XYZ file of C-alpha atoms in Angstrom:
326
model
C -3.711 -14.134 -14.501
C -0.090 -15.028 -15.094
C 0.052 -12.651 -18.079
C -1.049 -9.655 -15.909
C 1.202 -10.683 -12.961
C 4.130 -10.451 -15.492
C 3.090 -7.255 -17.266
C 2.894 -5.403 -14.296
C 6.783 -5.046 -14.647
C 6.568 -2.539 -17.301
C 3.999 -0.407 -15.812
C 5.094 2.907 -14.243
C 4.949 3.499 -10.621
C 2.650 6.550 -11.332
C -0.142 4.119 -12.354
C -3.211 5.118 -10.681
C -4.438 2.576 -8.119
C -7.352 2.267 -5.819
C -6.564 2.242 -1.874
C -8.568 1.900 1.150
C -7.390 3.498 4.492
C -8.793 2.389 8.053
C -7.317 4.002 11.131
C -7.892 5.661 14.518
C -8.306 9.519 14.720
C -4.797 9.711 15.968
C -3.565 7.734 12.898
C -5.333 9.999 10.659
C -4.109 12.974 12.433
C -0.369 11.467 11.723
C -1.409 10.672 8.195
C -2.211 14.241 7.358
C 0.859 15.778 9.152
C 3.133 13.671 7.016
C 1.373 14.298 3.805
C 1.675 17.810 4.744
C 5.349 17.608 5.050
C 5.699 15.688 1.807
C 7.949 17.175 -1.031
C 5.551 16.441 -3.681
C 2.700 18.954 -4.020
C 0.176 16.381 -5.075
C 0.952 14.629 -1.658
C 0.256 17.721 0.077
C -2.899 18.038 -1.869
C -4.311 14.955 -0.745
C -3.436 16.025 2.810
C -6.171 18.681 2.596
C -8.563 16.563 0.726
C -8.110 13.881 3.544
C -8.623 16.702 6.119
C -11.915 18.096 4.577
C -13.299 14.666 4.995
C -12.111 14.043 8.316
C -13.271 17.442 9.843
C -16.514 16.589 8.567
C -16.844 13.495 10.776
C -14.388 13.684 13.532
C -13.682 17.524 14.003
C -13.136 17.055 17.885
C -10.250 14.583 17.374
C -8.629 16.966 14.993
C -8.110 20.338 16.716
C -4.497 20.661 16.323
C -4.007 20.022 12.747
C -4.830 23.622 11.689
C -3.287 25.451 14.371
C -0.161 26.856 13.525
C 1.504 26.393 16.997
C 0.694 22.633 16.830
C 0.023 21.293 13.510
C 2.066 23.970 11.589
C 5.202 23.338 14.241
C 4.769 19.549 13.913
C 4.992 19.747 9.899
C 7.767 22.253 10.060
C 9.646 19.590 12.570
C 9.176 16.614 9.972
C 10.359 18.809 7.153
C 13.415 20.000 8.794
C 14.488 16.702 10.308
C 14.026 14.926 6.933
C 16.262 17.794 5.083
C 19.125 17.713 7.845
C 19.187 13.735 7.342
C 19.268 14.075 3.570
C 22.385 16.278 3.938
C 23.853 14.063 6.527
C 23.366 10.850 4.243
C 24.853 12.348 1.074
C 27.817 13.586 3.418
C 28.561 9.944 4.677
C 27.573 7.885 2.170
C 27.230 9.715 -1.341
C 27.531 6.869 -3.561
C 25.011 4.783 -5.039
C 25.452 1.158 -4.037
C 24.350 -1.454 -6.666
C 22.824 -4.503 -5.664
C 20.972 -7.615 -7.135
C 17.817 -9.071 -5.944
C 18.032 -10.501 -2.551
C 17.077 -10.751 1.010
C 19.919 -10.193 3.866
C 19.275 -10.852 7.515
C 21.226 -7.950 9.026
C 20.360 -8.178 12.688
C 18.454 -10.346 15.077
C 18.346 -11.441 18.700
C 20.672 -14.001 19.237
C 18.901 -15.095 22.431
C 15.549 -14.873 20.599
C 14.171 -18.322 20.960
C 14.894 -18.238 24.906
C 13.287 -14.721 25.046
C 10.183 -16.102 23.394
C 9.973 -18.981 25.902
C 10.657 -16.665 28.895
C 8.103 -14.215 27.706
C 5.525 -16.882 26.907
C 5.719 -18.058 30.688
C 5.847 -14.951 32.191
C 1.930 -14.243 32.313
C 1.594 -17.860 33.946
C 4.359 -17.342 36.565
C 5.070 -15.165 39.539
C 8.996 -15.007 38.704
C 10.662 -12.261 36.861
C 11.794 -12.395 33.330
C 15.445 -12.496 34.400
C 14.547 -15.663 36.476
C 12.664 -17.252 33.766
C 15.450 -16.762 31.329
C 17.814 -18.399 34.025
C 15.533 -21.372 33.844
C 15.056 -21.673 30.001
C 18.723 -21.331 28.689
C 20.453 -24.546 30.104
C 17.347 -26.780 29.174
C 18.190 -29.582 26.828
C 17.416 -29.391 23.194
C 14.630 -31.859 23.512
C 13.071 -30.121 26.667
C 13.388 -26.628 24.796
C 11.721 -28.049 21.656
C 8.769 -29.576 23.791
C 8.380 -26.398 25.589
C 8.221 -24.530 22.317
C 5.647 -26.768 20.840
C 3.436 -25.902 23.921
C 3.896 -22.348 23.257
C 3.037 -22.631 19.504
C 0.121 -25.157 20.202
C -1.737 -26.957 17.710
C -2.242 -24.641 14.737
C -5.028 -25.725 12.398
C -4.713 -23.035 10.046
C -2.555 -19.993 9.576
C -4.759 -17.764 11.575
C -3.884 -19.744 14.638
C -0.718 -17.796 15.643
C 1.374 -18.036 19.105
C 0.521 -15.417 21.720
C 2.671 -12.088 22.758
C 5.559 -14.162 23.831
C 6.645 -14.524 20.031
C 6.817 -10.649 19.773
C 9.968 -10.735 22.196
C 12.365 -11.782 19.184
C 13.039 -9.425 16.356
C 14.631 -9.610 13.001
C 15.778 -6.967 10.545
C 15.883 -7.808 6.948
C 17.468 -5.703 3.971
C 15.811 -6.492 0.686
C 16.327 -5.747 -2.908
C 13.323 -6.500 -4.908
C 11.273 -5.270 -7.929
C 9.091 -2.185 -6.896
C 5.797 -4.078 -7.427
C 6.973 -6.659 -4.592
C 7.752 -3.967 -2.476
C 4.326 -2.279 -2.533
C 2.635 -5.433 -1.878
C 4.616 -5.738 1.453
C 4.723 -2.229 2.385
C 1.062 -2.360 3.190
C 1.437 -4.920 5.744
C 0.300 -3.222 9.226
C 2.421 -5.529 11.180
C 5.906 -4.594 10.402
C 8.291 -1.562 10.162
C 9.512 -0.658 6.664
C 11.976 1.957 5.574
C 12.603 2.385 1.770
C 14.955 4.395 -0.173
C 14.100 6.762 -3.474
C 12.809 4.863 -6.448
C 15.504 5.303 -9.337
C 16.437 2.918 -12.229
C 19.976 2.763 -10.553
C 19.257 -1.047 -9.104
C 18.342 -2.038 -12.423
C 15.431 -4.676 -13.408
C 14.912 -8.154 -14.142
C 13.246 -9.688 -16.889
C 10.858 -12.780 -16.055
C 11.803 -15.782 -17.279
C 8.397 -16.430 -18.915
C 8.938 -13.231 -21.009
C 12.290 -14.473 -21.930
C 11.178 -17.767 -22.969
C 8.260 -16.334 -25.273
C 11.030 -14.585 -26.820
C 9.792 -11.077 -25.892
C 12.996 -10.013 -23.999
C 14.078 -7.444 -26.658
C 10.512 -5.588 -26.491
C 10.758 -5.790 -22.823
C 13.947 -3.924 -22.775
C 12.549 -1.437 -25.383
C 9.767 -0.704 -23.045
C 11.757 -0.250 -20.105
C 14.279 1.718 -21.864
C 12.003 4.255 -22.832
C 10.895 4.633 -19.370
C 14.447 5.097 -18.111
C 14.817 7.409 -20.730
C 11.949 9.595 -19.821
C 13.227 9.354 -16.099
C 16.653 10.951 -17.001
C 15.021 13.756 -18.978
C 12.796 14.503 -15.894
C 15.175 13.933 -13.130
C 17.356 16.663 -14.190
C 14.567 19.313 -13.284
C 12.096 17.275 -11.186
C 13.828 14.538 -9.396
C 10.930 13.737 -7.031
C 8.499 13.691 -9.658
C 10.594 11.660 -11.930
C 10.071 8.306 -9.762
C 6.490 8.198 -11.356
C 8.241 7.082 -14.363
C 10.428 4.063 -12.866
C 8.698 0.750 -13.615
C 7.001 -1.547 -11.102
C 9.875 -4.059 -12.468
C 12.633 -1.719 -11.211
C 14.367 -2.770 -8.170
C 14.192 -0.572 -4.733
C 16.183 -1.072 -1.763
C 14.326 -1.339 1.773
C 14.645 -2.272 5.296
C 12.138 -4.729 7.081
C 12.040 -4.894 10.829
C 9.463 -7.176 12.473
C 9.209 -9.588 15.298
C 8.744 -13.466 15.014
C 5.048 -13.139 15.427
C 4.624 -10.737 12.711
C 7.124 -12.502 10.744
C 4.699 -15.758 10.897
C 1.821 -13.790 9.594
C 3.647 -12.114 6.807
C 5.563 -15.061 5.607
C 2.821 -17.446 5.620
C 0.296 -15.278 4.223
C 2.625 -14.148 1.430
C 3.974 -17.285 0.316
C 0.463 -18.778 -0.372
C -0.022 -20.364 -3.655
C -2.014 -17.165 -4.674
C 0.764 -14.804 -4.084
C 2.750 -13.081 -6.947
C 5.952 -14.776 -7.507
C 8.196 -11.771 -6.432
C 6.965 -11.332 -3.084
C 6.594 -15.213 -2.687
C 10.507 -15.503 -3.341
C 11.251 -12.802 -0.891
C 9.111 -14.061 2.095
C 10.467 -17.713 1.342
C 14.223 -16.231 1.609
C 13.096 -14.449 4.991
C 12.019 -18.016 6.290
C 15.252 -19.546 5.206
C 17.331 -16.929 6.711
C 15.365 -17.185 10.224
C 16.141 -20.855 10.174
C 19.770 -21.006 8.715
C 21.280 -17.513 9.583
C 19.785 -16.715 12.682
C 19.698 -20.574 13.713
C 16.045 -20.072 14.898
C 14.987 -23.587 13.803
C 12.142 -23.555 16.336
C 10.682 -20.237 15.208
C 11.105 -21.443 11.497
C 9.358 -24.709 12.191
C 6.467 -23.170 13.755
C 5.625 -21.617 10.701
C 4.007 -24.757 9.174
C 1.810 -23.061 6.639
C 4.594 -21.677 4.611
C 4.046 -22.105 0.886
C 7.564 -23.206 -0.464
C 6.722 -24.745 -3.729
C 7.023 -22.956 -6.955
C 3.328 -22.910 -8.148
C 2.584 -22.671 -11.849
C -0.215 -20.395 -12.764
C -1.354 -19.836 -8.873
C -3.969 -17.255 -9.123
C -5.534 -18.842 -12.434
C -6.151 -21.958 -10.283
C -7.695 -19.918 -7.411
C -9.929 -18.288 -9.752
C -10.845 -21.547 -11.515
C -11.792 -23.125 -8.117
C -13.775 -20.063 -7.065
C -15.728 -20.216 -10.671
C -16.510 -23.935 -9.974
C -17.894 -23.431 -6.765
C -20.461 -20.810 -8.056
C -21.557 -23.079 -10.906
């Protein structure tokens, strides 16, 4: 299992994967529209394959899709907006800014913990949010901690999460990680994520286990071949060239989420069974919430954080499953 986790770093981004999608009719309508507006022809082809299947089961919910004055106009709007923004971005910041692996907390609610407390009290009160904020802000540290503990409750496992009050505090992280870790984090429903074009420009990291095994040169050779192929293709097909970039190459992206969503993501993705790449990202997100935002109560509520450097985590999990089936 560890070997497979390591070797995925030299797989190309174009490696075929299976994916299942669950959503409402409205969500599928949006998916088809955005695929139709995509620059890659294969994405547009999948839009039509998806639409054909959906029209067979929920046609009454998709009447706008194929109308030129509705779905057609929508696709045109998406394409033109993207085209305009690409031009603006190139004019305002044309350089390719290099960055190493890392996570930066770029924005957060300074008064976030007080807002969580006020929002948690709100449905149990007859007072306004403003009045509740005025009541919790002057509380002593000990009283605030006790009230926060009441909001969090006695969590017996990571699925026991606090209520909607935790959604009133938000964080925005800028992440540079390998593309494989990005793919694992991207598929979370409960966050907002935006990413940049995948290129070799941010470089890649060689896993320490590969270096320790004396295989770093062979790793560089494999990645170098992928980069050379990317350079040849990108001159003519810049979008399609992304398929040749490896899963081990770095990509830059933004993650915006609230404290409740952060608890779900961080506790889940730092579990011992997780891939080391995204475990490190989420462990750093937790540290930044605690040390940079200064939200010690939010960070402390994430009691099911996996922070140890587990060796062979997936192998051990698989071994337990095998033992239980004997």
